[in-house]
Amino acid sequence: MRKGSCGRSRGGAAAALVLVLVLAALAAAAEQPPPAEPAGGAAPVPLPDRVWLEDTPNDDGRQLTLRWRGGDGAAAEGVLLQPQLATGPDGPWFDAGSPAPARGAWYRDLEPVYGIFIRLGDDGGHGVVLKPLEVAPFAPARLVRLMLEPAPRPEALAELEQLLGKQTLAAIRQVLRDWEVGEPDDLAGHVEAKVMRAVERLVLGRPWYARLVASRDGGTLGTVAAEAPLQPAENLFDRRKVNNLAFALVFSALVLLLIRRARRDPDLYLRRLAGLDAVDEAVGRATEMGKPVLFVHGLNPMDSVSTIAAVNILGEIAKRVAQFDSRLLVTNYDPIVLAVSQETVREGFTHAGRPDAYSDDDVFLAASEQFAYVAAVDGIMVRQRPAANLYVGYFYAESLLLAETGATTGAIQIAATDSFTQLPFFVTTCDYTLMGEELYAASAYLSRDPLLLGSIKGQDWGKAILIVLLVAGAALAALDATWLIEPLIKVY
Amino acid sequence: MLKRTVPVAIAFVVGLWFVIQYFVPAGWSQQSLTDATNWAKILLGFAYILGLYSLVHVHWLRIRRRQPGYGYSLLVYLGLGVTVALGMVGEVEKAWNLLAGGSASFADFQTYGGPNWTSGVDWIYTYVLYPASATMFSILAFFIASAAYRTFRARTLEAALLLVAAAIVMFGRVPLSAAIDQAIPQFADWIMAYPNMAVKRAILIGVTLGMVATSLRIIFGIERAYLGGD
């Protein structure tokens, strides 16, 4: 009985001990659940063991790169890492961009942003680019709208203060006062652009906190915060463009060197350009026939290099027309090109000793609408029957309409364009066509100025270098050694 | 000095800055490009006054001298007058409302006209300008045919090659070619992707180098013809 009683007592103690242990284990489990214990008893999911922020290079200070290492083993299959941003260490946190797969978003994949001249390596690191201004609560337009509410709601003000802090809010208010913006309607035109830009700078000009929230199948697995906050910085050099800069420097040095050489040795050889040799013939013919020479500008505005080249050619043509005592009609599409052309032709006539022969009415705006321009120029061709038509500049669909009408009038036609899509039309309808780079060489060729000719030599050397690089590149590509040529040809 | 040295100095400083600016991604650098573009737009606005004067003056001379086709110049005046009148009346109405303390605000001027008056401008655009432009554009089809005929009848080797290549490409673009043999459209694509692309890129490389050389000539003041003289 005693024995029996003792046995019961021992059994009860053991049961109580087990119960205590179970309860203790349950309590521990309730206090500290394993963060990445997957269902089904699989191995636990390791979270990234190091997360940090770095400034995104080559940008205007609107981006941050969130980097991390680890947490990408086989057990992390299907795990998503949501980057979040905040302006304080305790939040509030907001999703920044889409979730990244734990086994993807490799740091090396950021090459389009970083460029090939920054070594990204292949050490298994991960990274995503975050854009704080694209996180909805921090969008400058929203912030300004909230601040411009006629009677700001206390909760809106509290939210703004929590997001940006008192100092930044005061600075934004000052910006709005400086630009005299008191209500949303005041935000118009350049005022809106200036205010938004100032607000952007103020929002970005503070430290940003980041973290990664891991989840799988909608369930959160854990959170890892970045080591330290970071303020995005504006970069002074786009390192993706190193190859571009190198080529620009080499080519510029070459051109300037050959221009300098041309000062010493002005007798530079330049191959003949039949189209330009025919200019004198065309102008002479116009004089004999008592008909005008028609110079037709392309459609591009004055900031286009092809239009500048056209104006340069126009100056030389004007001198010849004045020397031959003929008449020059210049049709323009753009009013700024018109003003420059009038000045250029006037100077050309003055240079030739015939300022009296110049008339502003001969250099005019035909139209500022593409097909209205065609109609106007075609009308001049049909009615006035110019002896020579010169089409110089960048043309679009109007090229054939102009040149074909000109061809039916029996005029000598010379075209000069860098618009390769229109070249076939000019080649088929004009007597002479200056193709591509010949447009840019034309003013040097016509003026025979040694300094200008020197720059043409520079162009030729640049082309020679490119041909060598192209042949070498093709050979290396054939040998599957593209990594050797990539730094030269990669463009961002 | 004002006519030569100052413009050349401005071209040097601004030209060099925008070469450098291309490599500087910082916000203030991008902003300088935006500002310059905005200045260009403002200049263009003023230049349109010059352009309008030129247009009006040239057509006035034609009318006064009774030059052949001066009736078209009368049409220019008519079109200009009606369009400007319809476009302006709505704006004048808004300006009047603004001055009289009415409901119109500055932001209203950014919207395109008012409901009544813009309908007139829209009507001109939709039923006059647009069909007239389409008519001009449609002539292109006939001009392409006549230009092609003139080119292809030439008796040179180059013209013959052009004719053969063009015939293959044109035929390769219609469904009948694929029905006959899949190789025909494939060959047409090959012509476009390789020989045609090679020539196109060669021209583009030359154009690019020409642009850079011309820009350098302008930046360093070697090319000054655009200033009106040598």
Short mmCIF file of N, CA, C and O in Angstrom, two decimals, chain A residues 30-117:
data_model
loop_
_atom_site.label_atom_id
_atom_site.label_comp_id
_atom_site.label_asym_id
_atom_site.label_seq_id
_atom_site.Cartn_x
_atom_site.Cartn_y
_atom_site.Cartn_z
N ALA A 30 5.86 30.90 -26.83
CA ALA A 30 4.98 32.05 -26.99
C ALA A 30 5.79 33.35 -26.94
O ALA A 30 5.50 34.31 -27.64
N GLU A 31 6.84 33.40 -26.11
CA GLU A 31 7.66 34.61 -25.98
C GLU A 31 8.54 34.83 -27.20
O GLU A 31 8.72 35.93 -27.68
N GLN A 32 9.16 33.76 -27.69
CA GLN A 32 10.15 33.91 -28.76
C GLN A 32 9.92 32.88 -29.85
O GLN A 32 10.56 31.83 -29.87
N PRO A 33 8.98 33.14 -30.76
CA PRO A 33 8.75 32.13 -31.81
C PRO A 33 9.93 32.10 -32.77
O PRO A 33 10.52 33.13 -33.03
N PRO A 34 10.25 30.95 -33.27
CA PRO A 34 11.34 30.91 -34.26
C PRO A 34 10.92 31.74 -35.47
O PRO A 34 9.86 31.49 -36.06
N PRO A 35 11.69 32.79 -35.90
CA PRO A 35 11.24 33.74 -36.91
C PRO A 35 11.00 33.13 -38.27
O PRO A 35 10.18 33.62 -39.02
N ALA A 36 11.68 32.12 -38.59
CA ALA A 36 11.56 31.64 -39.96
C ALA A 36 11.29 30.15 -39.99
O ALA A 36 11.81 29.44 -40.82
N GLU A 37 10.46 29.70 -39.04
CA GLU A 37 10.13 28.27 -39.00
C GLU A 37 9.08 27.98 -40.05
O GLU A 37 7.94 28.44 -39.94
N PRO A 38 9.44 27.30 -41.11
CA PRO A 38 8.44 27.05 -42.14
C PRO A 38 7.47 25.95 -41.75
O PRO A 38 7.80 25.12 -40.91
N ALA A 39 6.32 25.97 -42.35
CA ALA A 39 5.33 24.93 -42.09
C ALA A 39 5.83 23.61 -42.65
O ALA A 39 6.59 23.57 -43.60
N GLY A 40 5.41 22.56 -42.06
CA GLY A 40 5.74 21.25 -42.58
C GLY A 40 7.05 20.72 -42.05
O GLY A 40 7.57 19.72 -42.52
N GLY A 41 7.65 21.43 -41.09
CA GLY A 41 8.85 20.93 -40.44
C GLY A 41 10.10 21.04 -41.27
O GLY A 41 11.09 20.36 -41.01
N ALA A 42 10.13 21.87 -42.33
CA ALA A 42 11.34 22.03 -43.13
C ALA A 42 12.36 22.86 -42.35
O ALA A 42 12.08 23.38 -41.28
N ALA A 43 13.56 23.00 -42.95
CA ALA A 43 14.64 23.75 -42.29
C ALA A 43 14.23 25.20 -42.11
O ALA A 43 13.48 25.74 -42.93
N PRO A 44 14.65 25.90 -41.04
CA PRO A 44 14.28 27.30 -40.84
C PRO A 44 14.85 28.19 -41.92
O PRO A 44 15.91 27.90 -42.47
N VAL A 45 14.12 29.28 -42.23
CA VAL A 45 14.56 30.19 -43.30
C VAL A 45 15.51 31.23 -42.69
O VAL A 45 15.11 31.97 -41.80
N PRO A 46 16.75 31.26 -43.14
CA PRO A 46 17.66 32.27 -42.60
C PRO A 46 17.36 33.63 -43.21
O PRO A 46 17.11 33.74 -44.41
N LEU A 47 17.33 34.67 -42.41
CA LEU A 47 17.12 36.03 -42.92
C LEU A 47 18.47 36.63 -43.30
O LEU A 47 19.51 36.13 -42.89
N PRO A 48 18.49 37.71 -44.13
CA PRO A 48 19.76 38.35 -44.46
C PRO A 48 20.52 38.69 -43.18
O PRO A 48 19.92 39.17 -42.21
N ASP A 49 21.83 38.41 -43.18
CA ASP A 49 22.56 38.65 -41.94
C ASP A 49 23.20 40.04 -41.89
O ASP A 49 23.67 40.46 -40.85
N ARG A 50 23.21 40.73 -43.03
CA ARG A 50 23.72 42.12 -43.00
C ARG A 50 22.97 42.94 -44.03
O ARG A 50 22.89 42.57 -45.20
N VAL A 51 22.40 44.05 -43.62
CA VAL A 51 21.65 44.94 -44.52
C VAL A 51 22.20 46.35 -44.32
O VAL A 51 22.41 46.79 -43.19
N TRP A 52 22.48 47.04 -45.43
CA TRP A 52 23.00 48.40 -45.29
C TRP A 52 22.60 49.25 -46.50
O TRP A 52 22.22 48.70 -47.55
N LEU A 53 22.67 50.56 -46.33
CA LEU A 53 22.33 51.50 -47.40
C LEU A 53 23.61 52.06 -48.00
O LEU A 53 24.58 52.29 -47.28
N GLU A 54 23.59 52.28 -49.32
CA GLU A 54 24.70 53.01 -49.93
C GLU A 54 24.14 53.99 -50.96
O GLU A 54 23.02 53.78 -51.46
N ASP A 55 24.89 55.04 -51.22
CA ASP A 55 24.41 56.03 -52.18
C ASP A 55 24.45 55.43 -53.58
O ASP A 55 25.43 54.79 -53.96
N THR A 56 23.39 55.64 -54.34
CA THR A 56 23.37 55.16 -55.73
C THR A 56 24.24 56.10 -56.56
O THR A 56 24.02 57.31 -56.55
N PRO A 57 25.22 55.54 -57.27
CA PRO A 57 26.09 56.43 -58.06
C PRO A 57 25.38 56.90 -59.34
O PRO A 57 24.31 56.39 -59.69
N ASN A 58 25.99 57.86 -60.01
CA ASN A 58 25.57 58.34 -61.34
C ASN A 58 24.18 58.96 -61.36
O ASN A 58 23.52 58.95 -62.39
N ASP A 59 23.69 59.44 -60.22
CA ASP A 59 22.33 59.97 -60.22
C ASP A 59 22.27 61.39 -59.68
O ASP A 59 23.29 61.97 -59.29
N ASP A 60 21.05 61.93 -59.69
CA ASP A 60 20.85 63.30 -59.25
C ASP A 60 20.43 63.39 -57.79
O ASP A 60 19.80 64.36 -57.38
N GLY A 61 20.78 62.37 -57.02
CA GLY A 61 20.51 62.40 -55.59
C GLY A 61 19.10 62.02 -55.21
O GLY A 61 18.64 62.37 -54.13
N ARG A 62 18.40 61.32 -56.08
CA ARG A 62 17.02 60.91 -55.78
C ARG A 62 16.93 59.43 -55.43
O ARG A 62 15.84 58.92 -55.25
N GLN A 63 18.08 58.74 -55.40
CA GLN A 63 18.01 57.29 -55.21
C GLN A 63 18.97 56.83 -54.12
O GLN A 63 19.99 57.47 -53.87
N LEU A 64 18.60 55.70 -53.51
CA LEU A 64 19.45 55.03 -52.55
C LEU A 64 19.50 53.55 -52.94
O LEU A 64 18.53 53.04 -53.49
N THR A 65 20.62 52.91 -52.64
CA THR A 65 20.67 51.48 -52.91
C THR A 65 20.66 50.73 -51.58
O THR A 65 21.47 51.04 -50.69
N LEU A 66 19.72 49.79 -51.44
CA LEU A 66 19.66 48.96 -50.25
C LEU A 66 20.36 47.64 -50.58
O LEU A 66 19.96 46.95 -51.52
N ARG A 67 21.40 47.35 -49.80
CA ARG A 67 22.16 46.12 -50.08
C ARG A 67 22.04 45.14 -48.91
O ARG A 67 21.83 45.55 -47.77
N TRP A 68 22.19 43.88 -49.22
CA TRP A 68 22.18 42.87 -48.16
C TRP A 68 22.95 41.62 -48.58
O TRP A 68 23.20 41.43 -49.78
N ARG A 69 23.34 40.90 -47.57
CA ARG A 69 24.02 39.62 -47.81
C ARG A 69 23.33 38.52 -47.01
O ARG A 69 22.77 38.79 -45.94
N GLY A 70 23.41 37.33 -47.52
CA GLY A 70 22.86 36.17 -46.81
C GLY A 70 21.36 36.02 -47.01
O GLY A 70 20.73 36.79 -47.73
N GLY A 71 20.82 35.01 -46.38
CA GLY A 71 19.38 34.74 -46.47
C GLY A 71 18.94 34.28 -47.84
O GLY A 71 17.78 34.48 -48.22
N ASP A 72 19.86 33.67 -48.59
CA ASP A 72 19.49 33.28 -49.96
C ASP A 72 19.78 31.80 -50.23
O ASP A 72 20.01 31.39 -51.36
N GLY A 73 19.79 31.01 -49.14
CA GLY A 73 20.02 29.57 -49.33
C GLY A 73 18.80 28.89 -49.94
O GLY A 73 17.78 29.53 -50.22
N ALA A 74 18.93 27.58 -50.11
CA ALA A 74 17.83 26.82 -50.74
C ALA A 74 16.53 26.97 -49.95
O ALA A 74 15.44 26.97 -50.51
N ALA A 75 16.67 27.11 -48.62
CA ALA A 75 15.47 27.23 -47.77
C ALA A 75 14.73 28.53 -48.01
O ALA A 75 13.58 28.68 -47.58
N ALA A 76 15.38 29.49 -48.68
CA ALA A 76 14.75 30.81 -48.89
C ALA A 76 13.92 30.85 -50.18
O ALA A 76 13.46 31.91 -50.59
N GLU A 77 13.76 29.68 -50.81
CA GLU A 77 12.98 29.63 -52.05
C GLU A 77 11.55 30.14 -51.78
O GLU A 77 10.90 29.69 -50.82
N GLY A 78 11.11 31.07 -52.56
CA GLY A 78 9.75 31.60 -52.40
C GLY A 78 9.64 32.73 -51.40
O GLY A 78 8.57 33.31 -51.21
N VAL A 79 10.75 33.07 -50.73
CA VAL A 79 10.71 34.16 -49.75
C VAL A 79 10.85 35.49 -50.48
O VAL A 79 11.68 35.65 -51.38
N LEU A 80 10.02 36.46 -50.10
CA LEU A 80 10.09 37.79 -50.70
C LEU A 80 10.57 38.79 -49.65
O LEU A 80 10.19 38.70 -48.47
N LEU A 81 11.41 39.71 -50.09
CA LEU A 81 11.94 40.73 -49.19
C LEU A 81 11.39 42.09 -49.63
O LEU A 81 11.72 42.57 -50.72
N GLN A 82 10.56 42.67 -48.80
CA GLN A 82 9.96 43.97 -49.14
C GLN A 82 10.83 45.09 -48.55
O GLN A 82 10.90 45.23 -47.33
N PRO A 83 11.46 45.94 -49.40
CA PRO A 83 12.21 47.06 -48.85
C PRO A 83 11.23 48.12 -48.33
O PRO A 83 10.21 48.38 -48.95
N GLN A 84 11.57 48.69 -47.20
CA GLN A 84 10.74 49.75 -46.63
C GLN A 84 11.62 50.94 -46.25
O GLN A 84 12.79 50.77 -45.91
N LEU A 85 11.03 52.12 -46.32
CA LEU A 85 11.76 53.34 -45.98
C LEU A 85 11.02 54.10 -44.89
O LEU A 85 9.79 54.01 -44.78
N ALA A 86 11.78 54.84 -44.12
CA ALA A 86 11.19 55.72 -43.10
C ALA A 86 12.13 56.89 -42.89
O ALA A 86 13.31 56.84 -43.26
N THR A 87 11.60 57.94 -42.29
CA THR A 87 12.47 59.09 -42.01
C THR A 87 12.94 59.09 -40.56
O THR A 87 13.64 60.00 -40.14
N GLY A 88 12.52 58.09 -39.80
CA GLY A 88 12.99 57.96 -38.41
C GLY A 88 13.25 56.51 -38.10
O GLY A 88 12.72 55.62 -38.79
N PRO A 89 14.05 56.24 -37.07
CA PRO A 89 14.39 54.83 -36.77
C PRO A 89 13.17 54.00 -36.34
O PRO A 89 13.18 52.79 -36.50
N ASP A 90 12.15 54.68 -35.85
CA ASP A 90 10.97 53.92 -35.40
C ASP A 90 9.80 53.99 -36.37
O ASP A 90 8.66 53.70 -36.02
N GLY A 91 10.07 54.43 -37.55
CA GLY A 91 9.00 54.49 -38.57
C GLY A 91 8.26 55.80 -38.51
O GLY A 91 8.77 56.76 -37.93
N PRO A 92 7.08 55.88 -39.08
CA PRO A 92 6.34 54.81 -39.76
C PRO A 92 7.06 54.35 -41.04
O PRO A 92 7.67 55.15 -41.73
N TRP A 93 6.91 53.04 -41.30
CA TRP A 93 7.59 52.44 -42.45
C TRP A 93 6.63 52.34 -43.63
O TRP A 93 5.45 52.04 -43.46
N PHE A 94 7.20 52.59 -44.81
CA PHE A 94 6.39 52.51 -46.04
C PHE A 94 7.12 51.65 -47.07
O PHE A 94 8.34 51.73 -47.18
N ASP A 95 6.32 50.88 -47.80
CA ASP A 95 6.91 50.04 -48.85
C ASP A 95 7.57 50.92 -49.90
O ASP A 95 6.98 51.90 -50.35
N ALA A 96 8.79 50.56 -50.28
CA ALA A 96 9.50 51.30 -51.33
C ALA A 96 9.76 50.35 -52.49
O ALA A 96 10.66 49.52 -52.44
N GLY A 97 8.94 50.44 -53.49
CA GLY A 97 9.10 49.55 -54.66
C GLY A 97 8.50 48.18 -54.40
O GLY A 97 7.82 47.95 -53.39
N SER A 98 8.78 47.28 -55.33
CA SER A 98 8.19 45.93 -55.26
C SER A 98 9.06 45.03 -54.38
O SER A 98 10.25 45.29 -54.22
N PRO A 99 8.45 43.95 -53.85
CA PRO A 99 9.27 43.00 -53.08
C PRO A 99 10.30 42.31 -53.98
O PRO A 99 10.02 42.05 -55.16
N ALA A 100 11.46 42.03 -53.40
CA ALA A 100 12.53 41.37 -54.18
C ALA A 100 12.61 39.92 -53.72
O ALA A 100 12.50 39.64 -52.53
N PRO A 101 12.81 38.98 -54.65
CA PRO A 101 12.97 37.59 -54.23
C PRO A 101 14.27 37.43 -53.45
O PRO A 101 15.30 37.98 -53.85
N ALA A 102 14.20 36.69 -52.35
CA ALA A 102 15.40 36.53 -51.51
C ALA A 102 16.54 35.87 -52.28
O ALA A 102 17.71 36.11 -52.01
N ARG A 103 16.16 35.06 -53.28
CA ARG A 103 17.21 34.37 -54.05
C ARG A 103 17.45 35.06 -55.39
O ARG A 103 17.96 34.46 -56.33
N GLY A 104 17.04 36.33 -55.47
CA GLY A 104 17.28 37.10 -56.70
C GLY A 104 17.77 38.47 -56.32
O GLY A 104 18.42 38.63 -55.29
N ALA A 105 17.41 39.48 -57.13
CA ALA A 105 17.81 40.87 -56.88
C ALA A 105 19.30 40.95 -56.60
O ALA A 105 19.75 41.56 -55.63
N TRP A 106 20.09 40.32 -57.45
CA TRP A 106 21.55 40.30 -57.23
C TRP A 106 22.14 41.68 -57.46
O TRP A 106 21.70 42.44 -58.32
N TYR A 107 23.14 41.98 -56.70
CA TYR A 107 23.83 43.27 -56.79
C TYR A 107 24.40 43.47 -58.20
O TYR A 107 24.34 44.56 -58.76
N ARG A 108 24.90 42.38 -58.79
CA ARG A 108 25.49 42.49 -60.14
C ARG A 108 24.45 42.91 -61.19
O ARG A 108 24.80 43.43 -62.23
N ASP A 109 23.15 42.68 -60.89
CA ASP A 109 22.09 43.06 -61.84
C ASP A 109 21.86 44.57 -61.88
O ASP A 109 21.06 45.06 -62.68
N LEU A 110 22.52 45.31 -61.00
CA LEU A 110 22.36 46.77 -60.99
C LEU A 110 23.27 47.45 -62.01
O LEU A 110 23.43 48.68 -61.98
N GLU A 111 23.87 46.67 -62.89
CA GLU A 111 24.81 47.24 -63.89
C GLU A 111 24.21 48.39 -64.72
O GLU A 111 24.90 49.38 -64.95
N PRO A 112 22.93 48.32 -65.15
CA PRO A 112 22.39 49.46 -65.90
C PRO A 112 22.45 50.77 -65.12
O PRO A 112 22.53 51.84 -65.71
N VAL A 113 22.39 50.69 -63.79
CA VAL A 113 22.43 51.91 -62.96
C VAL A 113 23.87 52.27 -62.61
O VAL A 113 24.26 53.44 -62.64
N TYR A 114 24.66 51.27 -62.29
CA TYR A 114 26.04 51.52 -61.84
C TYR A 114 27.02 51.65 -63.00
O TYR A 114 28.03 52.34 -62.87
N GLY A 115 26.74 50.96 -64.10
CA GLY A 115 27.67 50.99 -65.23
C GLY A 115 28.75 49.95 -65.08
O GLY A 115 28.95 49.40 -63.98
N ILE A 116 29.45 49.70 -66.19
CA ILE A 116 30.45 48.62 -66.13
C ILE A 116 31.79 49.10 -65.57
O ILE A 116 32.69 48.31 -65.35
N PHE A 117 31.90 50.40 -65.33
CA PHE A 117 33.18 50.89 -64.80
C PHE A 117 33.20 50.88 -63.27
O PHE A 117 34.18 51.26 -62.66
#
